[in-house]
mmCIF file of C-alpha atoms in Angstrom:
data_model
loop_
_atom_site.group_PDB
_atom_site.id
_atom_site.type_symbol
_atom_site.label_atom_id
_atom_site.label_comp_id
_atom_site.label_asym_id
_atom_site.label_seq_id
_atom_site.Cartn_x
_atom_site.Cartn_y
_atom_site.Cartn_z
ATOM 1 C CA ARG Y 17 2.457 -15.417 -15.202
ATOM 2 C CA ASP Y 18 4.549 -15.654 -18.380
ATOM 3 C CA ALA Y 19 3.141 -12.384 -19.688
ATOM 4 C CA VAL Y 20 4.003 -10.645 -16.425
ATOM 5 C CA GLU Y 21 7.519 -12.047 -16.487
ATOM 6 C CA TRP Y 22 7.931 -10.910 -20.079
ATOM 7 C CA SER Y 23 6.757 -7.411 -19.035
ATOM 8 C CA TRP Y 24 9.078 -7.488 -16.062
ATOM 9 C CA ASN Y 25 12.059 -8.238 -18.269
ATOM 10 C CA LEU Y 26 11.259 -5.258 -20.436
ATOM 11 C CA LEU Y 27 11.338 -2.857 -17.463
ATOM 12 C CA HIS Y 28 14.271 -0.584 -16.595
ATOM 13 C CA GLU Y 29 16.047 -1.655 -13.463
ATOM 14 C CA VAL Y 30 14.604 1.305 -11.460
ATOM 15 C CA GLU Y 31 11.107 0.281 -12.533
ATOM 16 C CA ARG Y 32 11.657 -3.352 -11.449
ATOM 17 C CA ALA Y 33 12.935 -2.040 -8.090
ATOM 18 C CA ALA Y 34 9.888 0.161 -7.693
ATOM 19 C CA LEU Y 35 7.475 -2.625 -8.606
ATOM 20 C CA ALA Y 36 9.099 -4.980 -6.156
ATOM 21 C CA GLN Y 37 8.904 -2.351 -3.422
ATOM 22 C CA LEU Y 38 5.303 -1.487 -4.273
ATOM 23 C CA SER Y 39 4.329 -5.168 -3.741
ATOM 24 C CA ALA Y 40 4.394 -4.383 -0.021
ATOM 25 C CA PHE Y 41 1.028 -2.613 -0.499
ATOM 26 C CA ARG Y 42 -2.250 -4.424 -0.215
ATOM 27 C CA GLY Y 43 -5.284 -3.071 -1.985
ATOM 28 C CA GLY Y 44 -4.701 0.428 -3.254
ATOM 29 C CA PHE Y 45 -2.525 3.262 -2.023
ATOM 30 C CA ALA Y 46 -2.150 6.986 -2.357
ATOM 31 C CA PRO Y 47 0.679 8.512 -4.398
ATOM 32 C CA GLU Y 48 2.144 9.973 -1.184
ATOM 33 C CA ALA Y 49 2.287 6.444 0.300
ATOM 34 C CA ALA Y 50 4.248 5.332 -2.693
ATOM 35 C CA GLU Y 51 6.664 8.185 -2.179
ATOM 36 C CA ALA Y 52 7.116 7.245 1.428
ATOM 37 C CA VAL Y 53 7.789 3.556 0.671
ATOM 38 C CA LEU Y 54 9.833 3.786 -2.465
ATOM 39 C CA ASP Y 55 13.636 4.070 -2.169
ATOM 40 C CA LEU Y 56 14.915 4.707 -5.618
ATOM 41 C CA PRO Y 57 18.387 6.157 -6.049
ATOM 42 C CA ALA Y 58 18.513 9.056 -8.481
ATOM 43 C CA ALA Y 59 14.907 8.674 -9.575
ATOM 44 C CA SER Y 60 11.690 10.504 -8.824
ATOM 45 C CA ALA Y 61 9.279 8.071 -7.210
ATOM 46 C CA LEU Y 62 6.281 9.637 -8.855
ATOM 47 C CA ASP Y 63 7.905 9.640 -12.291
ATOM 48 C CA VAL Y 64 8.646 5.871 -11.960
ATOM 49 C CA VAL Y 65 5.112 5.259 -10.677
ATOM 50 C CA GLN Y 66 3.726 7.085 -13.697
ATOM 51 C CA ALA Y 67 5.905 4.967 -16.019
ATOM 52 C CA LEU Y 68 4.470 1.830 -14.444
ATOM 53 C CA VAL Y 69 0.903 3.173 -14.976
ATOM 54 C CA ASP Y 70 1.750 3.946 -18.573
ATOM 55 C CA LYS Y 71 2.968 0.352 -18.978
ATOM 56 C CA SER Y 72 -0.237 -0.994 -17.411
ATOM 57 C CA LEU Y 73 1.518 -2.564 -14.481
ATOM 58 C CA LEU Y 74 -0.137 -0.232 -12.032
ATOM 59 C CA ARG Y 75 -3.682 1.044 -12.254
ATOM 60 C CA ARG Y 76 -5.067 4.450 -11.371
ATOM 61 C CA TYR Y 77 -8.589 4.648 -9.864
ATOM 62 C CA ARG Y 78 -10.897 6.499 -7.496
ATOM 63 C CA HIS Y 79 -12.229 4.723 -4.410
ATOM 64 C CA PRO Y 80 -15.944 5.318 -3.747
ATOM 65 C CA ALA Y 81 -15.203 6.288 -0.125
ATOM 66 C CA LEU Y 82 -12.598 8.845 -1.277
ATOM 67 C CA PRO Y 83 -13.904 10.078 -4.604
ATOM 68 C CA ASP Y 84 -11.705 13.198 -4.668
ATOM 69 C CA GLU Y 85 -8.449 11.251 -4.438
ATOM 70 C CA ILE Y 86 -6.584 9.355 -7.035
ATOM 71 C CA ARG Y 87 -5.405 5.975 -5.822
ATOM 72 C CA LEU Y 88 -2.981 3.482 -7.312
ATOM 73 C CA GLY Y 89 -3.101 -0.276 -7.226
ATOM 74 C CA LEU Y 90 -1.237 -3.284 -8.392
ATOM 75 C CA TYR Y 91 -3.070 -5.979 -10.303
ATOM 76 C CA GLU Y 92 -2.923 -9.114 -8.101
ATOM 77 C CA VAL Y 93 -1.007 -11.183 -10.610
ATOM 78 C CA VAL Y 94 1.602 -8.342 -10.957
ATOM 79 C CA ARG Y 95 1.798 -7.905 -7.137
ATOM 80 C CA ASP Y 96 2.297 -11.711 -6.674
ATOM 81 C CA PHE Y 97 5.048 -11.733 -9.207
ATOM 82 C CA ALA Y 98 6.761 -8.607 -7.898
ATOM 83 C CA ALA Y 99 6.513 -9.906 -4.331
ATOM 84 C CA GLY Y 100 8.742 -12.770 -5.352
ATOM 85 C CA GLU Y 101 11.334 -10.137 -6.193
ATOM 86 C CA ILE Y 102 11.089 -8.461 -2.758
ATOM 87 C CA ALA Y 103 14.625 -9.609 -1.952
ATOM 88 C CA ASP Y 104 15.726 -6.918 -4.376
ATOM 89 C CA ALA Y 105 13.819 -4.362 -2.279
ATOM 90 C CA PRO Y 106 15.286 -4.453 1.235
ATOM 91 C CA GLY Y 107 13.537 -2.231 3.612
ATOM 92 C CA SER Y 108 10.318 -1.692 1.615
ATOM 93 C CA ARG Y 109 8.174 -3.686 4.041
ATOM 94 C CA ALA Y 110 9.671 -1.820 6.961
ATOM 95 C CA ARG Y 111 9.042 1.539 5.282
ATOM 96 C CA HIS Y 112 5.458 0.417 4.444
ATOM 97 C CA ALA Y 113 4.939 -0.624 8.016
ATOM 98 C CA ALA Y 114 6.349 2.625 9.466
ATOM 99 C CA TYR Y 115 4.239 4.756 7.127
ATOM 100 C CA TYR Y 116 0.970 2.897 7.830
ATOM 101 C CA SER Y 117 1.450 2.505 11.552
ATOM 102 C CA ALA Y 118 2.168 6.199 11.912
ATOM 103 C CA ARG Y 119 -0.688 7.278 9.619
ATOM 104 C CA GLY Y 120 -3.095 4.726 11.101
ATOM 105 C CA GLU Y 121 -2.424 6.111 14.496
ATOM 106 C CA GLU Y 122 -3.103 9.611 13.302
ATOM 107 C CA TRP Y 123 -6.363 8.559 11.642
ATOM 108 C CA ALA Y 124 -7.464 6.581 14.700
ATOM 109 C CA ASP Y 125 -6.763 9.538 17.003
ATOM 110 C CA ALA Y 126 -8.769 11.882 14.715
ATOM 111 C CA ILE Y 127 -11.896 9.763 14.949
ATOM 112 C CA ASP Y 128 -13.207 11.710 17.975
ATOM 113 C CA GLY Y 129 -12.462 15.110 16.358
ATOM 114 C CA PRO Y 130 -14.073 17.238 13.693
ATOM 115 C CA GLU Y 131 -12.569 15.005 10.926
ATOM 116 C CA GLY Y 132 -13.884 11.827 12.492
ATOM 117 C CA VAL Y 133 -15.990 10.618 9.534
ATOM 118 C CA ALA Y 134 -13.161 11.286 7.149
ATOM 119 C CA SER Y 135 -10.714 9.461 9.366
ATOM 120 C CA LEU Y 136 -13.028 6.461 9.584
ATOM 121 C CA ARG Y 137 -13.313 6.422 5.808
ATOM 122 C CA ARG Y 138 -9.535 6.582 5.508
ATOM 123 C CA LEU Y 139 -9.055 3.733 7.976
ATOM 124 C CA GLU Y 140 -11.660 1.672 6.040
ATOM 125 C CA VAL Y 141 -9.912 2.328 2.715
ATOM 126 C CA GLU Y 142 -6.473 1.592 4.141
ATOM 127 C CA ALA Y 143 -7.517 -1.427 6.276
ATOM 128 C CA ASP Y 144 -5.774 -3.887 3.936
ATOM 129 C CA ASN Y 145 -2.505 -2.012 4.209
ATOM 130 C CA LEU Y 146 -2.803 -1.735 7.960
ATOM 131 C CA LEU Y 147 -3.514 -5.462 8.222
ATOM 132 C CA ALA Y 148 -0.512 -6.189 6.015
ATOM 133 C CA VAL Y 149 1.712 -4.520 8.581
ATOM 134 C CA CYS Y 150 0.413 -7.126 11.096
ATOM 135 C CA GLU Y 151 1.396 -10.093 8.902
ATOM 136 C CA PRO Y 152 4.383 -12.001 10.126
ATOM 137 C CA HIS Y 153 7.546 -10.678 8.582
ATOM 138 C CA ASP Y 154 10.552 -8.623 9.686
ATOM 139 C CA VAL Y 155 8.598 -5.708 11.154
ATOM 140 C CA ASP Y 156 9.192 -4.432 14.597
ATOM 141 C CA PRO Y 157 6.337 -5.835 16.797
ATOM 142 C CA ALA Y 158 5.660 -2.435 18.283
ATOM 143 C CA VAL Y 159 5.067 -1.042 14.813
ATOM 144 C CA ALA Y 160 2.731 -3.919 14.018
ATOM 145 C CA ALA Y 161 0.918 -3.264 17.291
ATOM 146 C CA ARG Y 162 0.337 0.306 16.361
ATOM 147 C CA ALA Y 163 -1.187 -0.703 13.076
ATOM 148 C CA ALA Y 164 -3.399 -3.287 14.805
ATOM 149 C CA LEU Y 165 -4.630 -0.686 17.224
ATOM 150 C CA ALA Y 166 -5.649 1.506 14.248
ATOM 151 C CA VAL Y 167 -7.623 -1.351 12.774
ATOM 152 C CA GLY Y 168 -9.094 -1.951 16.183
ATOM 153 C CA ALA Y 169 -10.351 1.607 16.257
ATOM 154 C CA LEU Y 170 -11.976 1.160 12.895
ATOM 155 C CA ARG Y 171 -13.637 -2.082 13.928
ATOM 156 C CA PHE Y 172 -14.815 -0.552 17.211
ATOM 157 C CA PHE Y 173 -16.517 2.289 15.489
ATOM 158 C CA ALA Y 174 -17.497 0.751 12.199
ATOM 159 C CA GLY Y 175 -17.553 -3.049 12.735
ATOM 160 C CA PRO Y 176 -17.571 -5.846 11.569
ATOM 161 C CA TYR Y 177 -15.568 -7.741 14.054
ATOM 162 C CA GLY Y 178 -14.559 -10.752 11.880
ATOM 163 C CA PRO Y 179 -11.331 -9.330 10.488
ATOM 164 C CA HIS Y 180 -10.453 -7.911 13.957
ATOM 165 C CA LEU Y 181 -10.602 -11.392 15.460
ATOM 166 C CA LEU Y 182 -7.909 -12.525 12.993
ATOM 167 C CA LEU Y 183 -5.418 -10.151 14.693
#
């Protein structure tokens, strides 16, 4: 924790704001999701994200279910620290919830179409983010319900039912 705090104190203010806002994510996330959630005045979200990758506070990786896409992720200790700073990031949870509930709904609706397998993979990869929307915090219950329905579609088609029961 001390090492993370030391690194935090070395960051520029916009980087601290970005890291606090990115703590809304669970598991990994796509760069376009970061762009949708980050609200950084006078800064390019992707430039700030790249700076955080360069400083080893974010990691870049490929998920086995989506090998053609680059994903980003916070190390848990960094996410936990940055989540404590979320008061400096008003609205990031709401933007995260709006993004994932809308996208989750799109992916769930596409399951029956020609992109069904890809949509199931996407739902599986993003399940942690969809479930995070359902956690109790200041998110509109209708938005949380949309995310829960997307997870429900995943569980219906792909199982297992254990995480679904937690909703």
